[in-house]
Short mmCIF file of C-alpha atoms and ligand atoms in Angstrom, two decimals:
data_model
loop_
_atom_site.label_atom_id
_atom_site.label_comp_id
_atom_site.label_asym_id
_atom_site.label_seq_id
_atom_site.Cartn_x
_atom_site.Cartn_y
_atom_site.Cartn_z
CA UNK A 1 -102.76 81.70 -64.59
CA UNK A 2 -100.86 79.28 -66.87
CA UNK A 3 -103.33 77.57 -69.20
CA UNK A 4 -104.17 73.94 -68.44
CA UNK A 5 -103.13 71.51 -71.16
CA UNK A 6 -106.11 70.22 -73.14
CA UNK A 7 -104.37 67.15 -74.52
CA UNK A 8 -102.17 65.03 -72.34
CA UNK A 9 -100.96 61.50 -71.88
CA UNK A 10 -101.11 59.96 -68.43
CA UNK A 11 -98.82 57.20 -67.20
CA UNK A 12 -100.25 54.84 -64.58
CA UNK A 13 -98.31 52.67 -62.16
CA UNK A 14 -98.82 49.09 -63.37
CA UNK A 15 -100.05 47.25 -60.24
CA UNK A 16 -99.80 48.68 -56.73
CA UNK A 17 -100.81 46.79 -53.62
CA UNK A 18 -101.74 49.25 -50.91
CA UNK A 19 -102.58 48.88 -47.22
CA UNK A 20 -101.55 47.22 -43.97
CA UNK A 21 -100.48 43.61 -44.54
CA UNK A 22 -100.28 43.60 -48.36
CA UNK A 23 -96.64 42.46 -48.24
CA UNK A 24 -97.93 38.92 -47.65
CA UNK A 25 -98.97 38.80 -51.31
CA UNK A 26 -95.49 39.23 -52.74
CA UNK A 27 -94.66 35.52 -52.99
CA UNK A 28 -97.84 34.84 -54.95
CA UNK A 29 -97.07 37.78 -57.29
CA UNK A 30 -93.51 36.53 -57.83
CA UNK A 31 -94.99 33.20 -58.91
CA UNK A 32 -97.45 34.92 -61.26
CA UNK A 33 -94.54 36.79 -62.85
CA UNK A 34 -92.73 33.47 -63.21
CA UNK A 35 -89.79 34.71 -61.11
CA UNK A 36 -87.54 31.72 -60.45
CA UNK A 37 -84.40 33.33 -59.03
CA UNK A 38 -84.71 36.86 -57.72
CA UNK A 39 -82.01 39.41 -56.90
CA UNK A 40 -83.22 41.06 -53.66
CA UNK A 41 -81.84 44.60 -53.64
CA UNK A 42 -81.67 46.37 -50.27
CA UNK A 43 -79.22 47.79 -47.71
CA UNK A 44 -77.57 45.95 -44.84
CA UNK A 45 -79.56 47.80 -42.15
CA UNK A 46 -82.91 46.75 -43.62
CA UNK A 47 -81.66 43.24 -44.34
CA UNK A 48 -80.86 42.70 -40.68
CA UNK A 49 -83.93 44.42 -39.20
CA UNK A 50 -85.77 41.82 -37.11
CA UNK A 51 -89.27 41.25 -38.53
CA UNK A 52 -88.60 44.21 -40.86
CA UNK A 53 -89.59 44.62 -44.53
CA UNK A 54 -86.85 42.30 -45.83
CA UNK A 55 -87.61 39.45 -43.40
CA UNK A 56 -91.31 39.71 -44.24
CA UNK A 57 -90.60 39.63 -47.98
CA UNK A 58 -88.32 36.62 -47.50
CA UNK A 59 -91.06 34.78 -45.57
CA UNK A 60 -93.58 35.28 -48.36
CA UNK A 61 -91.10 34.29 -51.10
CA UNK A 62 -90.08 31.16 -49.18
CA UNK A 63 -93.72 30.14 -48.70
CA UNK A 64 -94.19 30.47 -52.47
CA UNK A 65 -91.01 28.48 -53.21
CA UNK A 66 -89.26 31.39 -54.95
CA UNK A 67 -85.45 31.36 -54.79
CA UNK A 68 -83.44 34.54 -54.17
CA UNK A 69 -79.98 35.96 -53.56
CA UNK A 70 -79.07 39.28 -51.95
CA UNK A 71 -77.38 42.45 -53.00
CA UNK A 72 -77.48 44.49 -49.77
CA UNK A 73 -74.89 47.13 -50.61
CA UNK A 74 -77.12 50.07 -51.58
CA UNK A 75 -75.93 53.43 -50.18
CA UNK A 76 -78.17 56.49 -49.70
CA UNK A 77 -78.06 58.61 -52.90
CA UNK A 78 -77.10 55.37 -54.70
CA UNK A 79 -73.82 55.41 -56.55
CA UNK A 80 -72.83 53.89 -59.91
CA UNK A 81 -70.59 51.45 -58.01
CA UNK A 82 -73.69 50.08 -56.21
CA UNK A 83 -75.42 49.50 -59.54
CA UNK A 84 -72.40 47.70 -61.00
CA UNK A 85 -71.93 45.54 -57.86
CA UNK A 86 -75.61 44.52 -57.93
CA UNK A 87 -75.50 43.74 -61.66
CA UNK A 88 -72.43 41.51 -61.13
CA UNK A 89 -74.26 39.46 -58.49
CA UNK A 90 -77.31 39.17 -60.76
CA UNK A 91 -75.15 37.83 -63.61
CA UNK A 92 -73.00 35.51 -61.45
CA UNK A 93 -76.07 34.04 -59.71
CA UNK A 94 -78.02 33.59 -62.96
CA UNK A 95 -80.98 35.59 -61.65
CA UNK A 96 -84.02 36.26 -63.83
CA UNK A 97 -85.72 39.10 -61.92
CA UNK A 98 -85.29 41.85 -59.30
CA UNK A 99 -87.16 42.83 -56.12
CA UNK A 100 -86.18 46.09 -54.41
CA UNK A 101 -86.94 46.49 -50.69
CA UNK A 102 -86.40 49.94 -49.19
CA UNK A 103 -86.80 53.63 -49.93
CA UNK A 104 -85.98 55.64 -53.03
CA UNK A 105 -82.27 54.81 -52.93
CA UNK A 106 -82.91 51.08 -53.09
CA UNK A 107 -85.55 51.30 -55.84
CA UNK A 108 -83.37 53.60 -57.94
CA UNK A 109 -80.39 51.31 -57.52
CA UNK A 110 -82.54 48.30 -58.52
CA UNK A 111 -83.74 50.17 -61.61
CA UNK A 112 -80.10 51.06 -62.36
CA UNK A 113 -79.14 47.37 -62.11
CA UNK A 114 -81.94 46.48 -64.51
CA UNK A 115 -80.86 49.25 -66.87
CA UNK A 116 -77.24 48.10 -67.15
CA UNK A 117 -78.30 44.46 -67.56
CA UNK A 118 -80.37 45.16 -70.65
CA UNK A 119 -79.26 48.55 -71.96
CA UNK A 120 -75.49 48.60 -71.61
CA UNK A 121 -72.90 49.08 -68.90
CA UNK A 122 -72.39 52.85 -69.11
CA UNK A 123 -75.46 54.09 -67.28
CA UNK A 124 -74.27 57.73 -67.40
CA UNK A 125 -74.77 57.67 -71.18
CA UNK A 126 -78.44 56.88 -70.58
CA UNK A 127 -79.17 59.99 -68.50
CA UNK A 128 -82.13 61.88 -69.92
CA UNK A 129 -85.63 61.15 -71.09
CA UNK A 130 -86.74 57.94 -72.85
CA UNK A 131 -83.21 56.77 -73.58
CA UNK A 132 -83.87 53.08 -72.82
CA UNK A 133 -84.26 50.85 -75.87
CA UNK A 134 -84.84 47.55 -74.05
CA UNK A 135 -87.13 46.45 -71.22
CA UNK A 136 -85.63 45.84 -67.78
CA UNK A 137 -85.78 42.35 -66.23
CA UNK A 138 -89.06 41.82 -64.33
CA UNK A 139 -88.95 44.20 -61.35
CA UNK A 140 -91.10 44.46 -58.21
CA UNK A 141 -90.66 47.17 -55.55
CA UNK A 142 -91.47 46.94 -51.83
CA UNK A 143 -91.60 50.49 -50.56
CA UNK A 144 -90.60 51.33 -46.98
CA UNK A 145 -90.61 55.17 -46.88
CA UNK A 146 -93.47 57.60 -47.60
CA UNK A 147 -91.64 60.05 -49.78
CA UNK A 148 -90.02 59.40 -53.13
CA UNK A 149 -92.67 57.14 -54.74
CA UNK A 150 -89.85 55.64 -56.79
CA UNK A 151 -91.70 52.31 -56.47
CA UNK A 152 -94.13 53.59 -59.13
CA UNK A 153 -92.22 56.24 -61.06
CA UNK A 154 -90.27 56.20 -64.32
CA UNK A 155 -87.23 57.89 -62.74
CA UNK A 156 -83.95 56.34 -61.61
CA UNK A 157 -81.85 58.91 -59.74
CA UNK A 158 -78.19 57.88 -59.49
CA UNK A 159 -74.98 59.57 -58.35
CA UNK A 160 -71.71 59.56 -60.22
CA UNK A 161 -69.32 59.20 -57.28
CA UNK A 162 -66.41 60.59 -59.29
CA UNK A 163 -68.04 63.85 -60.35
CA UNK A 164 -70.49 64.08 -57.38
CA UNK A 165 -73.25 64.66 -59.93
CA UNK A 166 -76.70 63.19 -59.59
CA UNK A 167 -78.30 62.24 -62.88
CA UNK A 168 -81.68 60.83 -63.80
CA UNK A 169 -82.69 58.15 -66.28
CA UNK A 170 -86.34 58.81 -67.08
CA UNK A 171 -88.17 56.10 -68.99
CA UNK A 172 -91.50 54.30 -68.93
CA UNK A 173 -89.41 51.12 -68.99
CA UNK A 174 -88.23 51.93 -65.43
CA UNK A 175 -91.69 51.57 -63.88
CA UNK A 176 -91.74 48.46 -61.65
CA UNK A 177 -94.27 45.84 -62.80
CA UNK A 178 -95.69 45.48 -59.28
CA UNK A 179 -95.21 47.65 -56.20
CA UNK A 180 -96.19 47.36 -52.55
CA UNK A 181 -97.04 50.17 -50.15
CA UNK A 182 -97.62 48.51 -46.82
CA UNK A 183 -97.73 51.12 -44.01
CA UNK A 184 -96.96 48.43 -41.42
CA UNK A 185 -93.47 48.34 -42.95
CA UNK A 186 -93.09 52.08 -42.27
CA UNK A 187 -93.93 52.19 -38.56
CA UNK A 188 -90.28 52.10 -37.48
CA UNK A 189 -88.97 54.72 -39.89
CA UNK A 190 -86.98 57.09 -37.63
CA UNK A 191 -88.40 60.56 -36.89
CA UNK A 192 -85.91 62.53 -38.99
CA UNK A 193 -86.40 60.28 -42.00
CA UNK A 194 -90.20 60.46 -41.62
CA UNK A 195 -89.95 64.25 -41.69
CA UNK A 196 -87.55 64.38 -44.64
CA UNK A 197 -89.43 61.87 -46.79
CA UNK A 198 -92.80 63.47 -45.99
CA UNK A 199 -91.46 66.85 -47.10
CA UNK A 200 -90.18 65.24 -50.31
CA UNK A 201 -93.72 64.01 -51.02
CA UNK A 202 -95.11 67.48 -50.23
CA UNK A 203 -92.61 69.01 -52.61
CA UNK A 204 -93.66 66.55 -55.35
CA UNK A 205 -97.26 67.70 -54.91
CA UNK A 206 -96.39 71.41 -54.89
CA UNK A 207 -94.06 71.25 -57.89
CA UNK A 208 -96.65 69.21 -59.83
CA UNK A 209 -99.44 71.62 -58.88
CA UNK A 210 -97.57 74.64 -60.26
CA UNK A 211 -95.98 72.81 -63.21
CA UNK A 212 -96.65 73.93 -66.78
CA UNK A 213 -97.06 70.22 -67.61
CA UNK A 214 -99.84 69.63 -65.14
CA UNK A 215 -103.19 68.22 -66.24
CA UNK A 216 -106.56 67.72 -64.52
CA UNK A 217 -105.57 64.30 -63.15
CA UNK A 218 -102.25 65.48 -61.69
CA UNK A 219 -104.03 68.49 -60.21
CA UNK A 220 -106.51 66.25 -58.39
CA UNK A 221 -103.69 64.03 -57.10
CA UNK A 222 -101.53 66.95 -55.98
CA UNK A 223 -104.44 68.65 -54.21
CA UNK A 224 -105.36 65.52 -52.27
CA UNK A 225 -101.70 64.84 -51.49
CA UNK A 226 -101.16 68.34 -50.07
CA UNK A 227 -104.31 68.05 -47.94
CA UNK A 228 -103.27 64.67 -46.55
CA UNK A 229 -99.71 65.76 -45.78
CA UNK A 230 -100.99 68.93 -44.10
CA UNK A 231 -103.19 66.73 -41.94
CA UNK A 232 -100.93 63.75 -41.21
CA UNK A 233 -97.20 64.49 -41.52
CA UNK A 234 -96.88 66.15 -38.10
CA UNK A 235 -98.75 63.21 -36.57
CA UNK A 236 -96.51 60.61 -38.24
CA UNK A 237 -93.44 62.49 -37.01
CA UNK A 238 -94.81 62.84 -33.48
CA UNK A 239 -95.75 59.17 -33.20
CA UNK A 240 -94.31 56.75 -35.75
CA UNK A 241 -96.67 54.00 -34.60
CA UNK A 242 -99.77 56.03 -35.48
CA UNK A 243 -101.01 53.64 -38.19
CA UNK A 244 -103.68 56.03 -39.46
CA UNK A 245 -101.06 58.74 -39.99
CA UNK A 246 -98.60 56.30 -41.61
CA UNK A 247 -101.31 54.93 -43.94
CA UNK A 248 -102.36 58.40 -45.03
CA UNK A 249 -98.75 59.47 -45.58
CA UNK A 250 -98.17 56.36 -47.71
CA UNK A 251 -101.30 57.24 -49.69
CA UNK A 252 -100.18 60.87 -50.07
CA UNK A 253 -96.74 59.78 -51.28
CA UNK A 254 -98.32 57.47 -53.86
CA UNK A 255 -100.59 60.26 -55.15
CA UNK A 256 -97.64 62.65 -55.26
CA UNK A 257 -95.65 60.11 -57.27
CA UNK A 258 -98.43 59.66 -59.83
CA UNK A 259 -98.69 63.46 -60.10
CA UNK A 260 -95.01 64.23 -60.71
CA UNK A 261 -94.51 61.16 -62.90
CA UNK A 262 -96.75 63.01 -65.34
CA UNK A 263 -96.55 66.73 -64.51
CA UNK A 264 -92.76 66.74 -63.91
CA UNK A 265 -90.89 68.66 -61.24
CA UNK A 266 -89.19 72.06 -61.02
CA UNK A 267 -86.28 74.04 -59.65
CA UNK A 268 -86.54 72.67 -56.12
CA UNK A 269 -85.64 69.20 -57.39
CA UNK A 270 -83.11 70.49 -59.94
CA UNK A 271 -81.25 72.21 -57.09
CA UNK A 272 -81.86 69.51 -54.46
CA UNK A 273 -80.12 66.99 -56.72
CA UNK A 274 -77.03 69.22 -56.72
CA UNK A 275 -76.96 69.38 -52.92
CA UNK A 276 -77.53 65.62 -52.68
CA UNK A 277 -74.78 64.83 -55.21
CA UNK A 278 -72.26 67.28 -53.80
CA UNK A 279 -72.72 66.69 -50.05
CA UNK A 280 -74.47 63.28 -49.94
CA UNK A 281 -77.27 65.00 -47.99
CA UNK A 282 -80.73 63.38 -47.46
CA UNK A 283 -82.87 64.16 -50.49
CA UNK A 284 -86.03 65.12 -48.58
CA UNK A 285 -84.12 67.58 -46.39
CA UNK A 286 -82.57 69.21 -49.48
CA UNK A 287 -86.03 69.64 -51.03
CA UNK A 288 -87.62 70.97 -47.84
CA UNK A 289 -84.87 73.51 -47.18
CA UNK A 290 -85.03 74.87 -50.73
CA UNK A 291 -88.82 74.84 -51.25
CA UNK A 292 -89.86 78.14 -49.55
CA UNK A 293 -87.11 80.17 -51.23
CA UNK A 294 -87.68 78.69 -54.68
CA UNK A 295 -91.46 79.02 -54.43
CA UNK A 296 -91.22 82.67 -53.28
CA UNK A 297 -89.28 83.24 -56.49
CA UNK A 298 -91.83 81.23 -58.50
CA UNK A 299 -94.98 82.67 -56.95
CA UNK A 300 -95.32 85.69 -59.19
CA UNK A 301 -95.80 83.33 -62.17
CA UNK A 302 -98.66 81.48 -60.56
CA UNK A 303 -100.12 83.35 -57.57
CA UNK A 304 -103.56 81.69 -57.74
CA UNK A 305 -101.98 78.26 -57.46
CA UNK A 306 -100.13 79.16 -54.28
CA UNK A 307 -103.34 80.69 -52.89
CA UNK A 308 -105.00 77.31 -53.61
CA UNK A 309 -102.21 75.62 -51.68
CA UNK A 310 -102.93 77.91 -48.71
CA UNK A 311 -106.54 76.72 -48.76
CA UNK A 312 -105.53 73.03 -49.11
CA UNK A 313 -103.44 73.52 -45.97
CA UNK A 314 -106.41 74.92 -44.05
CA UNK A 315 -105.53 78.63 -44.24
CA UNK A 316 -108.25 81.26 -44.43
CA UNK A 317 -107.52 83.61 -47.34
CA UNK A 318 -110.84 85.45 -47.37
CA UNK A 319 -110.43 89.17 -47.92
CA UNK A 320 -106.72 88.89 -48.68
CA UNK A 321 -105.14 90.41 -51.78
CA UNK A 322 -103.72 88.07 -54.41
CA UNK A 323 -100.10 88.26 -53.29
CA UNK A 324 -100.99 88.09 -49.58
CA UNK A 325 -102.93 84.88 -50.20
CA UNK A 326 -99.99 83.53 -52.18
CA UNK A 327 -97.54 84.31 -49.40
CA UNK A 328 -99.89 82.57 -46.96
CA UNK A 329 -99.57 79.36 -49.01
CA UNK A 330 -95.79 79.49 -48.96
CA UNK A 331 -95.67 80.40 -45.26
CA UNK A 332 -97.88 77.37 -44.54
CA UNK A 333 -95.42 75.10 -46.38
CA UNK A 334 -92.58 76.62 -44.39
CA UNK A 335 -94.42 76.09 -41.11
CA UNK A 336 -94.88 72.36 -41.75
CA UNK A 337 -91.16 72.07 -42.47
CA UNK A 338 -90.26 73.88 -39.23
CA UNK A 339 -92.78 71.88 -37.20
CA UNK A 340 -91.24 68.56 -38.31
CA UNK A 341 -87.73 69.77 -37.50
CA UNK A 342 -86.19 70.40 -40.92
CA UNK A 343 -83.17 72.76 -40.86
CA UNK A 344 -83.95 76.29 -42.03
CA UNK A 345 -81.03 76.81 -44.41
CA UNK A 346 -78.57 74.92 -46.59
CA UNK A 347 -75.63 75.72 -44.29
CA UNK A 348 -76.98 73.03 -41.98
CA UNK A 349 -76.42 70.37 -44.67
CA UNK A 350 -72.83 71.46 -45.24
CA UNK A 351 -73.30 73.70 -48.29
CA UNK A 352 -70.25 75.79 -49.08
CA UNK A 353 -70.50 79.01 -51.15
CA UNK A 354 -67.42 77.99 -53.16
CA UNK A 355 -69.55 75.26 -54.81
CA UNK A 356 -72.54 77.48 -55.66
CA UNK A 357 -71.55 78.48 -59.23
CA UNK A 358 -70.88 74.90 -60.27
CA UNK A 359 -74.10 73.62 -58.66
CA UNK A 360 -76.14 76.42 -60.27
CA UNK A 361 -74.72 75.56 -63.72
CA UNK A 362 -75.46 71.89 -63.23
CA UNK A 363 -78.98 72.57 -61.94
CA UNK A 364 -79.78 74.52 -65.09
CA UNK A 365 -78.70 71.54 -67.19
P1 NAD B 401 -83.39 56.27 -48.65
O1 NAD B 401 -83.92 55.24 -49.55
O2 NAD B 401 -82.06 56.87 -49.00
O3 NAD B 401 -83.31 55.66 -47.18
C1 NAD B 401 -82.67 56.39 -46.14
C2 NAD B 401 -82.38 55.48 -44.97
O4 NAD B 401 -83.59 55.03 -44.41
C3 NAD B 401 -81.60 54.21 -45.34
O5 NAD B 401 -80.45 54.15 -44.53
C4 NAD B 401 -82.55 53.06 -45.02
O6 NAD B 401 -81.88 51.95 -44.46
C5 NAD B 401 -83.51 53.67 -44.01
N1 NAD B 401 -84.87 53.09 -44.09
C6 NAD B 401 -85.62 52.92 -45.20
N2 NAD B 401 -86.81 52.38 -44.88
C7 NAD B 401 -86.81 52.19 -43.54
C8 NAD B 401 -87.75 51.63 -42.62
N3 NAD B 401 -88.95 51.19 -43.03
N4 NAD B 401 -87.42 51.59 -41.32
C9 NAD B 401 -86.22 52.06 -40.90
N5 NAD B 401 -85.27 52.59 -41.72
C10 NAD B 401 -85.57 52.66 -43.03
O7 NAD B 401 -84.42 57.47 -48.47
P2 NAD B 401 -85.55 57.99 -49.46
O8 NAD B 401 -85.80 59.38 -49.07
O9 NAD B 401 -86.68 57.05 -49.53
O10 NAD B 401 -84.84 57.99 -50.91
C11 NAD B 401 -84.00 59.03 -51.32
C12 NAD B 401 -83.45 58.76 -52.70
O11 NAD B 401 -84.52 58.66 -53.65
C13 NAD B 401 -82.55 59.89 -53.19
O12 NAD B 401 -81.44 59.37 -53.86
C14 NAD B 401 -83.44 60.65 -54.15
O13 NAD B 401 -82.72 61.36 -55.14
C15 NAD B 401 -84.27 59.54 -54.74
N6 NAD B 401 -85.57 59.94 -55.32
C16 NAD B 401 -86.04 59.19 -56.35
C17 NAD B 401 -87.25 59.49 -56.94
C18 NAD B 401 -87.73 58.66 -58.10
O14 NAD B 401 -88.81 58.88 -58.63
N7 NAD B 401 -86.96 57.68 -58.53
C19 NAD B 401 -88.03 60.54 -56.46
C20 NAD B 401 -87.54 61.28 -55.39
C21 NAD B 401 -86.32 60.96 -54.83
#
């Protein structure tokens, strides 16, 4: 087994409001943060959704007398052009703060906008770890998918539309000041997206649990996250209006985010980013498709950890040899993915063998 680190630092999300109905508090929080003119970052679908997350945020901001303007041009796997368009509106409208409303794409785009406003226009130069010299404008995040946890993480994942490369700006300065996880805002997430985002959260837990950078806190978070996802993801996919399942998936996603924010991720994410950048494929699907293969390759380095995962997912490993128990853990992960309807191989997301060498090189970077 890889030795647990004795000394570690642990980054916390600053303030997270969690639970059904917490979105009502956003106007009051905007006032407390002295937000006078907010750039609301979202996509056009969410902006127009009747009684959806954006309309509810608007109602709370209006009640608190907080002014706002929209940038609703975020694309999935957000592109540099989205960041630059949002930053232009922020500047032209003399905004002083940002609120992101959506899933990982929207939060990452909002972070990207904040980054270019205070750290320089060429965001590609800031790819890497702790590259940001200046704080972002005040940023709050209203999360609407149970998957990425970008509302609390230090990562901003962006795509260079010219090279089709995803890159990540990782900095403690990226962590939103306040975030909201209100499961009532997630009830209408479509089935396929529920499955994909839930598998992304599961992958965050698994990669954190086997990471060399794990610590006792991330272990506890990853373990609980895996248990919750094993128990509730199928239910949330089967019935999106199952509030108990949605609440527990939101909780699992939050735990997973805290875990990987500190323990870091592994080859599943390194490779998933290549598929997402190259084919504009949904991130959670990329992770889910790759996870069993990558973890079968990984398992020899950490068999006890995968045996633990089997137990977290309710498997009985009594009397099994070490590698049999390990395989049971990975098979259990694979079964969840199949049960929620994730494709079984990367062909289904358009992967073409001619791109493999390039993507492999980029993943290793
Ligand atoms: P997403 O943000 O791309 O959203 C996908 C679609 O779902 C959008 O079209 C959106 O309109 C719709 N949607 C969102 N919320 C909805 C709701 N409540 N009801 C109905 N429709 C809704 O999906 P995602 O999986 O949340 O984010 C993926 C992105 O996040 C990828 O770019 C990925 O690389 C990134 N990511 C970031 C981090 C991080 O820490 N920053 C971690 C993992 C992944």
